[in-house]
Short mmCIF file of C-alpha atoms in Angstrom, two decimals:
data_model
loop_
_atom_site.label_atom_id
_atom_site.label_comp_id
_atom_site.label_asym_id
_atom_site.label_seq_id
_atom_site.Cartn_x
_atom_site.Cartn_y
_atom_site.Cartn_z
CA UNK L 8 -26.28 -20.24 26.90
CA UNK L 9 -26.88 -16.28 27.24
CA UNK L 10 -28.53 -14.06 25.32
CA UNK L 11 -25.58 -11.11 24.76
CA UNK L 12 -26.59 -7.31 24.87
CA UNK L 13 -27.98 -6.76 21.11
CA UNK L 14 -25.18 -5.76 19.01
CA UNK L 15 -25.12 -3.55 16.14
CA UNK L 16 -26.52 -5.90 13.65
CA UNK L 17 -28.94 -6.75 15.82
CA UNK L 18 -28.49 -10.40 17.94
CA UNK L 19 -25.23 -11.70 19.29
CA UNK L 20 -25.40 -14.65 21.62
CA UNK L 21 -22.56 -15.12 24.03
CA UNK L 22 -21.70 -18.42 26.19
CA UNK L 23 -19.97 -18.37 28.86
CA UNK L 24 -21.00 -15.06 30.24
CA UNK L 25 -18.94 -14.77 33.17
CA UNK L 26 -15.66 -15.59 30.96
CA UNK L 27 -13.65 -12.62 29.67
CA UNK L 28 -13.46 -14.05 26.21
CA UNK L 29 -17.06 -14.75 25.05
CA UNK L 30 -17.88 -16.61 21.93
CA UNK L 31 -19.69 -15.09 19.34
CA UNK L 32 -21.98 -15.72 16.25
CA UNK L 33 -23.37 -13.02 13.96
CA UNK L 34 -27.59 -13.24 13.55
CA UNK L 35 -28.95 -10.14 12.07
CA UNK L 36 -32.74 -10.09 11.77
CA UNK L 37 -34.38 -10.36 8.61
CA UNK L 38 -36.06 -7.02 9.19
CA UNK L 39 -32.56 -5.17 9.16
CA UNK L 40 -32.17 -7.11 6.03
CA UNK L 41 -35.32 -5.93 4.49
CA UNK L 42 -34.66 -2.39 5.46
CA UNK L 43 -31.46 -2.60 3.58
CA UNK L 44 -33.15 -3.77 0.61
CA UNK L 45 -35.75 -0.94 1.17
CA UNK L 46 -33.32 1.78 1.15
CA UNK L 47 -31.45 0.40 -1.84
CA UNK L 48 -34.69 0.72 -3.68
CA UNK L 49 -35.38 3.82 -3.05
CA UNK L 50 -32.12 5.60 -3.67
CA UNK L 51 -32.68 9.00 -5.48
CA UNK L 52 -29.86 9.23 -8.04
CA UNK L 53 -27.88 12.41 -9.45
CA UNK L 54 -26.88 12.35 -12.90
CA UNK L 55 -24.26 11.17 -14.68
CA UNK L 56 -20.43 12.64 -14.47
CA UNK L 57 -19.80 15.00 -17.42
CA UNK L 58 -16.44 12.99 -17.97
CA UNK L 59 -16.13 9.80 -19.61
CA UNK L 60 -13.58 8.30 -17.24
CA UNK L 61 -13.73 8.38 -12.94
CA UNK L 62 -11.50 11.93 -12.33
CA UNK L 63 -15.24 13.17 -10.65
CA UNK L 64 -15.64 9.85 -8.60
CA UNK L 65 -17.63 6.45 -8.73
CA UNK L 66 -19.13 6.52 -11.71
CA UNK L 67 -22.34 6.17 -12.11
CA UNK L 68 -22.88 3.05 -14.49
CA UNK L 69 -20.90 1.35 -11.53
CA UNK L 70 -23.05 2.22 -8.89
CA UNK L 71 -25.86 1.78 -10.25
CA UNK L 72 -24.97 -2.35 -11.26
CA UNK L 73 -23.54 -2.54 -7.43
CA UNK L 74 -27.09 -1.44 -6.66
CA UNK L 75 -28.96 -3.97 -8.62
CA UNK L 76 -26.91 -7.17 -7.68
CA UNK L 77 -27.00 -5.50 -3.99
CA UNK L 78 -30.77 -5.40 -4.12
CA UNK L 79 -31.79 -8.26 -6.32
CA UNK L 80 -28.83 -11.13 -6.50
CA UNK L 81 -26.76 -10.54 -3.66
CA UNK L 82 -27.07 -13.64 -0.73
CA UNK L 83 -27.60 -11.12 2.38
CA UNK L 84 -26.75 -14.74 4.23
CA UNK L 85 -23.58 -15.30 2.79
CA UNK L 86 -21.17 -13.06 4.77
CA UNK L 87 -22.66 -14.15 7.97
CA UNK L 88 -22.21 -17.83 7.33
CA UNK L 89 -18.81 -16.82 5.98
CA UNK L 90 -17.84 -14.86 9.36
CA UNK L 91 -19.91 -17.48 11.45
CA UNK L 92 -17.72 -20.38 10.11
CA UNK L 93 -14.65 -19.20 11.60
CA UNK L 94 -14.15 -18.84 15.69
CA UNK L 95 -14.85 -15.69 16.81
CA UNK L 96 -14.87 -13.96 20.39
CA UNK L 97 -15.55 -10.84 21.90
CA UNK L 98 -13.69 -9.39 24.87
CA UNK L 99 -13.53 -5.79 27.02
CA UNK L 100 -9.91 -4.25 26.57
CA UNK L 101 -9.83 -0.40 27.84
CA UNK L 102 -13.56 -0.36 28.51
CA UNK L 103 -14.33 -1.37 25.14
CA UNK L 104 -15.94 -4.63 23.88
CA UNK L 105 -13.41 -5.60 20.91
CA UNK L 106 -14.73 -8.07 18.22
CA UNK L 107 -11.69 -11.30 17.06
CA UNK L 108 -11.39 -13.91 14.64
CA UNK L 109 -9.05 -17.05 16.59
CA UNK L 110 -7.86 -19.87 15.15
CA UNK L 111 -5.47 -21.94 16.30
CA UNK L 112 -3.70 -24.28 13.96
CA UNK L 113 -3.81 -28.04 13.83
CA UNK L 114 -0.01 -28.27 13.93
CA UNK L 115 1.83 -28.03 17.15
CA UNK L 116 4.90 -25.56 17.44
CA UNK L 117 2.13 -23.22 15.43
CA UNK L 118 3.56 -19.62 15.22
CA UNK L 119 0.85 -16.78 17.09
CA UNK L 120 -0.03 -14.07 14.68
CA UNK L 121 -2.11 -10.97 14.66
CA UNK L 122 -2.97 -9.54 11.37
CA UNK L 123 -4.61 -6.04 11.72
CA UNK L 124 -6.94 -4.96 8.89
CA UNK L 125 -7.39 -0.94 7.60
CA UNK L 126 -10.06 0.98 6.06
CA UNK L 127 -12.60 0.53 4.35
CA UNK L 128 -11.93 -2.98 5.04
CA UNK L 129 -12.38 -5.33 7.72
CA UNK L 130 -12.03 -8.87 8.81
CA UNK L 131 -13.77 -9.98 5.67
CA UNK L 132 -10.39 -8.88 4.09
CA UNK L 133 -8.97 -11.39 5.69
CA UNK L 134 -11.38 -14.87 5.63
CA UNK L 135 -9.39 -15.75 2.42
CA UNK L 136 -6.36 -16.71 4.18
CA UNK L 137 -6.98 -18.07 7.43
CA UNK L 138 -6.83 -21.44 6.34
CA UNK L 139 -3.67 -20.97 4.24
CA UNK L 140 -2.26 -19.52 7.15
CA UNK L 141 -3.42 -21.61 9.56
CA UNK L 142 -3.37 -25.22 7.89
CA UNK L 143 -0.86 -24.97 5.34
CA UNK L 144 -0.61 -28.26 4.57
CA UNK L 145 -4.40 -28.52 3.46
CA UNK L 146 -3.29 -25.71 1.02
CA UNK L 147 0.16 -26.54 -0.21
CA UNK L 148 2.40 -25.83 2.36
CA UNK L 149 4.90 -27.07 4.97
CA UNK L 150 3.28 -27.69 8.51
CA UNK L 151 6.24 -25.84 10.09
CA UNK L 152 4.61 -22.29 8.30
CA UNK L 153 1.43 -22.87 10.36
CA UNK L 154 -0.01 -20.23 12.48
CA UNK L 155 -2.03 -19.35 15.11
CA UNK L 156 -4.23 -16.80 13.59
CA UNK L 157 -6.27 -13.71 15.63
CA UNK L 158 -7.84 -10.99 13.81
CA UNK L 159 -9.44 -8.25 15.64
CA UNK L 160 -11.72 -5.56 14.61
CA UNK L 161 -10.88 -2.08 15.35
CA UNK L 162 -12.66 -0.24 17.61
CA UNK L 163 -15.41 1.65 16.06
CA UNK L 164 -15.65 -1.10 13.04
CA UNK L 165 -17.55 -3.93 12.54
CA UNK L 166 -18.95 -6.08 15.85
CA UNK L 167 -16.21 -4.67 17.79
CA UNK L 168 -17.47 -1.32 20.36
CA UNK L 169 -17.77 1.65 19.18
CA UNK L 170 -15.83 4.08 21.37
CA UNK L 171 -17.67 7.08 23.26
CA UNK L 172 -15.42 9.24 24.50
CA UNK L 173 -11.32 10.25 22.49
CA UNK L 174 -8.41 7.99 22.66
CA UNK L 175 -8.57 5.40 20.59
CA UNK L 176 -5.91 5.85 18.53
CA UNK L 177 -2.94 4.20 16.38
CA UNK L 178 -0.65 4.03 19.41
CA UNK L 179 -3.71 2.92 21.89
CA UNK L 180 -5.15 0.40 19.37
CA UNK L 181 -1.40 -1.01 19.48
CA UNK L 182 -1.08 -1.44 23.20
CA UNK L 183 -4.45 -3.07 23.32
CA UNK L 184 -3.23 -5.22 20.59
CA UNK L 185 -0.68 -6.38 22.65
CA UNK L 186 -3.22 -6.96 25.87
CA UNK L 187 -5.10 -8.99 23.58
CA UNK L 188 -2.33 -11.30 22.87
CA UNK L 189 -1.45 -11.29 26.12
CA UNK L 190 -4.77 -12.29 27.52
CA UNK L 191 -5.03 -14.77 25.28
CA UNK L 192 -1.90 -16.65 26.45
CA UNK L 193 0.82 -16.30 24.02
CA UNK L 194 4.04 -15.70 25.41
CA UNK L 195 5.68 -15.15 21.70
CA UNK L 196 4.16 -13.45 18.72
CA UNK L 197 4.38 -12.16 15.54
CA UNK L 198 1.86 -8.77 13.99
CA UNK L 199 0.90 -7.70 10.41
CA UNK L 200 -0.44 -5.22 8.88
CA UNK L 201 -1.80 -3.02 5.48
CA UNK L 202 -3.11 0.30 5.52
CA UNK L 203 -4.36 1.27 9.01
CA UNK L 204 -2.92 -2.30 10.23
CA UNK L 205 0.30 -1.32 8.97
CA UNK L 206 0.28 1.74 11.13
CA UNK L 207 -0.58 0.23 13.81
CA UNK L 208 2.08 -2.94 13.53
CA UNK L 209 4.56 -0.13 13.17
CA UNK L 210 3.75 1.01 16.47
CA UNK L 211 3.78 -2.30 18.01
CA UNK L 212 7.15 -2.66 16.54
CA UNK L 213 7.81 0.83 18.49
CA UNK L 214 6.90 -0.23 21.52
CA UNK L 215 8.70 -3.58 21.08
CA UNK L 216 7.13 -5.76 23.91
CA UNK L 217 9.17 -8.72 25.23
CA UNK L 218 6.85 -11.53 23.82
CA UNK L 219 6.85 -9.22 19.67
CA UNK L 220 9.38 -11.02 17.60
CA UNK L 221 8.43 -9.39 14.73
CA UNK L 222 6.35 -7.47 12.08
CA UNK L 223 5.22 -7.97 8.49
CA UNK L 224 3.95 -4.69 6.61
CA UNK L 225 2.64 -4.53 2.94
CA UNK L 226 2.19 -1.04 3.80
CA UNK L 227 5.34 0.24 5.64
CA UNK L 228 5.94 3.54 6.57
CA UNK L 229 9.70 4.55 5.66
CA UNK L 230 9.20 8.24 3.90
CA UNK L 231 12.23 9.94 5.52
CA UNK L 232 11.86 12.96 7.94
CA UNK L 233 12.77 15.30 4.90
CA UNK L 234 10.57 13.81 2.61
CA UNK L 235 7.75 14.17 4.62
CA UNK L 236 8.15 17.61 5.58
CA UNK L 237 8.58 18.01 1.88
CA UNK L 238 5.42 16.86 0.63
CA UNK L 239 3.48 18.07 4.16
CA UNK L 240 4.30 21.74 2.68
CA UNK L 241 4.29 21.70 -0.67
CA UNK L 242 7.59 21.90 -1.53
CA UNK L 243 9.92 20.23 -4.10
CA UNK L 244 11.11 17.19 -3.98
CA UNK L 245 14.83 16.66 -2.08
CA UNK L 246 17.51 16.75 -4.90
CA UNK L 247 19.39 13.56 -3.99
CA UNK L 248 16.56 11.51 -4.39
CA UNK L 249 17.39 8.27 -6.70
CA UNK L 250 14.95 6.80 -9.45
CA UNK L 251 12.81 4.64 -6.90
CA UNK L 252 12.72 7.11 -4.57
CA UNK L 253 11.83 9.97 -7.29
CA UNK L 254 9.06 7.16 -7.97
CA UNK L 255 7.82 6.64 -4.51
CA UNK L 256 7.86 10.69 -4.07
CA UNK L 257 5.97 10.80 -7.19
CA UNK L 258 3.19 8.28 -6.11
CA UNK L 259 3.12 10.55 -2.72
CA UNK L 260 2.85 13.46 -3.95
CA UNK L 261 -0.01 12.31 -5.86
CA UNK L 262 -1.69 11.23 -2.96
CA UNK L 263 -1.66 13.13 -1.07
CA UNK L 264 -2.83 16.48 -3.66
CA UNK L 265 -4.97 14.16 -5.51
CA UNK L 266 -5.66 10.81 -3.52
CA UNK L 267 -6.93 11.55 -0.18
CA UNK L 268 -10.18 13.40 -0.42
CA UNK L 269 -11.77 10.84 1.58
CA UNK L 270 -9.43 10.75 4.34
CA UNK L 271 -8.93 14.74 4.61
CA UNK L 272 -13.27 14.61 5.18
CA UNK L 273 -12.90 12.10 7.92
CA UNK L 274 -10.26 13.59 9.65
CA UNK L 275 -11.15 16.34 10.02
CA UNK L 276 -15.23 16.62 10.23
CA UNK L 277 -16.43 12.89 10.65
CA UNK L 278 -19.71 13.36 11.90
CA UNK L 279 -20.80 15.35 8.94
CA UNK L 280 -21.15 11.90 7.02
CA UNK L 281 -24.75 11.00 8.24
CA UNK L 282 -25.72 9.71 4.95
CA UNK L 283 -23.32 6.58 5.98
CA UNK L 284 -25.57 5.79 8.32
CA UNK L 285 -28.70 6.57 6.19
CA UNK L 286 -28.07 5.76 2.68
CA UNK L 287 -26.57 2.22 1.79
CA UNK L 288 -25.65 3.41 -1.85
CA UNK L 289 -23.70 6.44 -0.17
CA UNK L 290 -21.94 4.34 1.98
CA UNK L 291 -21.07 1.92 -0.61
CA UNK L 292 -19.83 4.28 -3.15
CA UNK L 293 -17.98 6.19 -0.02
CA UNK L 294 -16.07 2.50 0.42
CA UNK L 295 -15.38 2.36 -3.16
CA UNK L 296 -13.40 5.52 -3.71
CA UNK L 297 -10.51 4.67 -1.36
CA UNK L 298 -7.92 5.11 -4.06
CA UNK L 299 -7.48 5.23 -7.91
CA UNK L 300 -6.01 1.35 -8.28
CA UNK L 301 -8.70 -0.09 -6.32
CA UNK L 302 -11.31 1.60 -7.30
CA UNK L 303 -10.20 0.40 -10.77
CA UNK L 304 -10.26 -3.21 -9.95
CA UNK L 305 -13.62 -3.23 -7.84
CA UNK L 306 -15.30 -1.45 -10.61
CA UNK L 307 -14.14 -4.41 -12.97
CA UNK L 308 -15.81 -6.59 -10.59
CA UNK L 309 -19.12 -5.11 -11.64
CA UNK L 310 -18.30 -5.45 -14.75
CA UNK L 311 -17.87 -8.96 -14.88
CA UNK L 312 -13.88 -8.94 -14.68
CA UNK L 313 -12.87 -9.41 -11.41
CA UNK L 314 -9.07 -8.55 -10.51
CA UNK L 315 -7.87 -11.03 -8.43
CA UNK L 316 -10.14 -12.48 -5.44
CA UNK L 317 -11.99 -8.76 -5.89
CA UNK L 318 -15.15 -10.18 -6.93
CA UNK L 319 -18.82 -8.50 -5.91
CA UNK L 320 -20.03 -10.88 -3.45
CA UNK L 321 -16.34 -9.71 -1.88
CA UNK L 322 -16.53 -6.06 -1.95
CA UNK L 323 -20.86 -6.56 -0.87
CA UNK L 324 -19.85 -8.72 1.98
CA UNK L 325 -17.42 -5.99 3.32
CA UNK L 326 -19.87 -2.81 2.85
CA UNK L 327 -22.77 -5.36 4.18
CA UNK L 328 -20.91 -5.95 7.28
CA UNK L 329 -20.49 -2.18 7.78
CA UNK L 330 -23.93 -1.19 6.94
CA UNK L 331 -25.55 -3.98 8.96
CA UNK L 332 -22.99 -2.93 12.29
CA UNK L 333 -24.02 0.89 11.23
CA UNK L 334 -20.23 1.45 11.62
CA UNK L 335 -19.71 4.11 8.76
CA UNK L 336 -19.51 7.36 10.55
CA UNK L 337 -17.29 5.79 13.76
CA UNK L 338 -14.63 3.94 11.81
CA UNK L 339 -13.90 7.32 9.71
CA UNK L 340 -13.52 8.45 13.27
CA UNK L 341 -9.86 6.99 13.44
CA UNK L 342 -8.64 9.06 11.10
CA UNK L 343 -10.03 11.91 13.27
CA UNK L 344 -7.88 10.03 16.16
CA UNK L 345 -4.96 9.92 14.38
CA UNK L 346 -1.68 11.82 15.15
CA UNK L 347 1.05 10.45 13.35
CA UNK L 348 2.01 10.40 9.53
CA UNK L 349 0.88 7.57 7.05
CA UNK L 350 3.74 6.78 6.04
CA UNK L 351 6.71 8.38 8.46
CA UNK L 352 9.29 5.84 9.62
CA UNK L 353 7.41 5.21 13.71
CA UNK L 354 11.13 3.52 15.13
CA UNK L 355 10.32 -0.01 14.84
CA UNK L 356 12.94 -2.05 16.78
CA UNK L 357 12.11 -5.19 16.48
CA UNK L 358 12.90 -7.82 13.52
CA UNK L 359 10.53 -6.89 10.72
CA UNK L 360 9.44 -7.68 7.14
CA UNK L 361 8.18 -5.82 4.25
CA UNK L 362 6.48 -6.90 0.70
CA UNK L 363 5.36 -4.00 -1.75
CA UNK L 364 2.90 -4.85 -3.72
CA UNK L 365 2.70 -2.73 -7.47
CA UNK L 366 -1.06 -1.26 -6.76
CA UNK L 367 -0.23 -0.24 -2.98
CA UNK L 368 -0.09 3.50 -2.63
CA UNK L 369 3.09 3.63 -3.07
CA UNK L 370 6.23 1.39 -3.69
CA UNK L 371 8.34 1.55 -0.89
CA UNK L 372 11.99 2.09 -1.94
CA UNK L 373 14.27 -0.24 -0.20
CA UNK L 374 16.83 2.25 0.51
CA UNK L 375 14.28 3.95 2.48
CA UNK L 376 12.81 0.65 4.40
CA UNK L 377 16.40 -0.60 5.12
CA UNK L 378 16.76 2.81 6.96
CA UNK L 379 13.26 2.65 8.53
CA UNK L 380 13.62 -0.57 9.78
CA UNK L 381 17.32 -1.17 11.17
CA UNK L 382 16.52 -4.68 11.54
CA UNK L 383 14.99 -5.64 8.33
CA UNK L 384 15.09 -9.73 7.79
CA UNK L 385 13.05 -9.68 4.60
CA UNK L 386 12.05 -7.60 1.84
CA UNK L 387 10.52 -8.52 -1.74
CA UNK L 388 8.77 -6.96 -4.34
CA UNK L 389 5.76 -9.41 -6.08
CA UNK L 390 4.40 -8.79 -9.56
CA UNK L 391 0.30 -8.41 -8.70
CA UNK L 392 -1.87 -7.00 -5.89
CA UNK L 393 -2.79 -3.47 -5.01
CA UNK L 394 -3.47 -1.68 -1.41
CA UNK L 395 -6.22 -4.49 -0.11
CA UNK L 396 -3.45 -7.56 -0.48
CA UNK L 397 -5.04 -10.37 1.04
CA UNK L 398 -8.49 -9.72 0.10
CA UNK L 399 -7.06 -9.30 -3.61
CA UNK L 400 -4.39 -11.85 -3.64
CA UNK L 401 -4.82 -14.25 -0.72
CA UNK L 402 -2.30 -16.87 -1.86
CA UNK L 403 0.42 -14.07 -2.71
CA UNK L 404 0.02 -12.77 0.65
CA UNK L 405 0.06 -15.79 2.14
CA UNK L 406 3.46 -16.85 0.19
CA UNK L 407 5.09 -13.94 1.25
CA UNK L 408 3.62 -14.40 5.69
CA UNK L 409 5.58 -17.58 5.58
CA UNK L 410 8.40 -16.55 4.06
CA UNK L 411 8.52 -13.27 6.43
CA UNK L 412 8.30 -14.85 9.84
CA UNK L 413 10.13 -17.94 8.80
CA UNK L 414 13.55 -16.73 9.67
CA UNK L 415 12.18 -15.99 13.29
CA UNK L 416 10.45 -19.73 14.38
#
């Protein structure tokens, strides 16, 4: 047994030093925790929005219960035992040290997946469905849905490195995706994706590796070239659009004049968010406002009416996990990174899958995902969830893994 290189949250031990995949455990000292409870404390507040609804932002009724389960209910212990109850691994891709949840299944003939998270997630996202995924029949399923399961963190979030130089983009987070899979041993494999995962799958689907079979997305990119340009400039909508695609423009345009505030900030001037790394209330309310749906549902967990699995130890273990890694400022850093468009079709050529989900950011028409994906094997629409699916609605998302990659075992 070795003592690692102090992470981010503090202590990491590592066996097997000489190994390129080291085992790892989460141990953050109880001063970091009392710092954190410190700062929470001590938060200087503004006042209250002059609107009676959230058009300004987090309001401030909701912040101000996140802050007092945060500091005086929430079990700082309980995401670590949570993360430290799964397998996870570290190992240097690129230069970089790049934090994974594996699990392999029980059953034999088990199918490899990678499941990429987004922001202001994490692996937390996904705990919820690892066993599903991985032991179906200890959660209602058929053994021949089982999968091997790894989930990495991006660089710059969570225990994974942070990087120091440029470069680590979509497209370079893919190929090191596909190292990672590689190194691990799997000659086959499937990849899914939401948000920034989505992205990424996409491009793995681009770049359509020998061992890829396939991709899942529950946030696909398939806004046509014209479309895109449409709403890039400003300009009306094109006039042969039909009534889900008029939707899906709608829901785009919105976003992207309305929705994004957060993302235009950390794509263009990241650094300028210090108080991420020096304010736990800032970054927790920063995490919050992602988009109009979820921020709806998180702020009901506050309230005592959770939507879905979105309940406050949830949403606290994710921003925990960011605060304790100090990871606020370098994940927004991928957006800076970022070349390509949200949601522009990136030439997947490889089998893949799509589910839209009614609170995503938008609904996907599937006129425009049968174009974007010329060999589309499955596509549903399901009747709950929003953008974070299998944090909200692990057994949904689960349903519709097995049914996507089933057609490909």
């Amino acid at each position: 047994m070795a003592n690692a290189t102090p992470t981010k949250a503090g202590r990491a031990t590592a066996v097997a030093e000489d190994t390129a995949i080291r085992p790892f455990r989460i141990d953050v000292p109880e001063e970091a925790l009392v710092d954190l409870r410190r700062r929470i404390a001590a938060t200087r507040w503004p006042e209250r929005e002059t609107v009676a609804d959230e058009t300004q932002g987090v309001r401030l009724a909701t912040i101000q219960e996140l802050m007092r389960y945060w500091g005086t209910e929430y079990d700082f212990r309980r995401f670590e035992a949570r993360l430290n109850a799964v397998p996870q691994f570290i190992t240097e891709i690129d230069g970089l040290d790049i934090h994974f949840i594996h699990v392999k299944s029980p059953h034999k003939n088990a199918m490899p997946l990678i499941i990429t998270h987004g922001w202001p997630g994490s692996v937390i996202e996904m705990l919820n469905v690892v066993g599903p995924l991985t032991d179906p029949t200890s959660h209602g399923g058929d053994p021949e849905d089982a999968f091997d399961l790894v989930v990495p963190s991006m660089p710059g979030y969570g225990f994974s490195g942070k990087p120091t130089a440029t470069g680590w983009d979509p497209v370079h987070i893919a190929g090191a995706w596909i190292a990672l899979m590689r190194q691990l041993g799997y000659t086959r494999f499937v990849a899914q994706g939401g948000d920034w995962g989505a992205q990424i799958t996409d491009v793995m689907g681009a770049k359509a590796p020998p061992e890829l079979l396939g991709i899942h997305s529950n946030m696909p990119g398939t806004a046509p070239a014209d479309v895109s340009k449409a709403l890039a400039s400003g300009g009306p909508a094109p006039s042969d659009l039909s009534a889900d695609e008029s939707r899906a423009w709608e829901q785009l345009k919105f976003l992207y004049t309305k929705g994004i505030g957060y993302a235009t900030e950390m794509a263009l001037r990241p650094q300028t968010l210090y108080g991420l790394a020096d304010s736990p209330i800032a970054l927790a309310a920063w995490m919050l406002d992602h988009d109009a749906r979820s921020y709806e549902d998180i702020a009901r967990a506050f309230e005592g009416d959770p939507v879905g699995n979105l309940t406050r130890d949830e949403v606290l273990d994710n921003i925990t996990l960011t605060w304790v890694t100090n990871t606020g400022v370098s994940s927004g850093r991928l957006y800076w990174e970022n070349k390509l468009g949200f949601f522009d079709v990136k030439g997947v050529s490889v089998p893949a899958a799509v589910s839209v989900f009614p609170g995503e950011l938008y609904q996907a028409p599937r006129s425009w995902t049968e174009k974007a994906y010329p060999k589309l094997i499955y596509f549903n629409e399901v009747g709950k969830g929003n953008h974070f699916a299998a944090w909200q609605e692990p057994d949904l998302f689960t349903t519709e893994v097995r049914a996507a990659f089933r057609s490909l075992r």
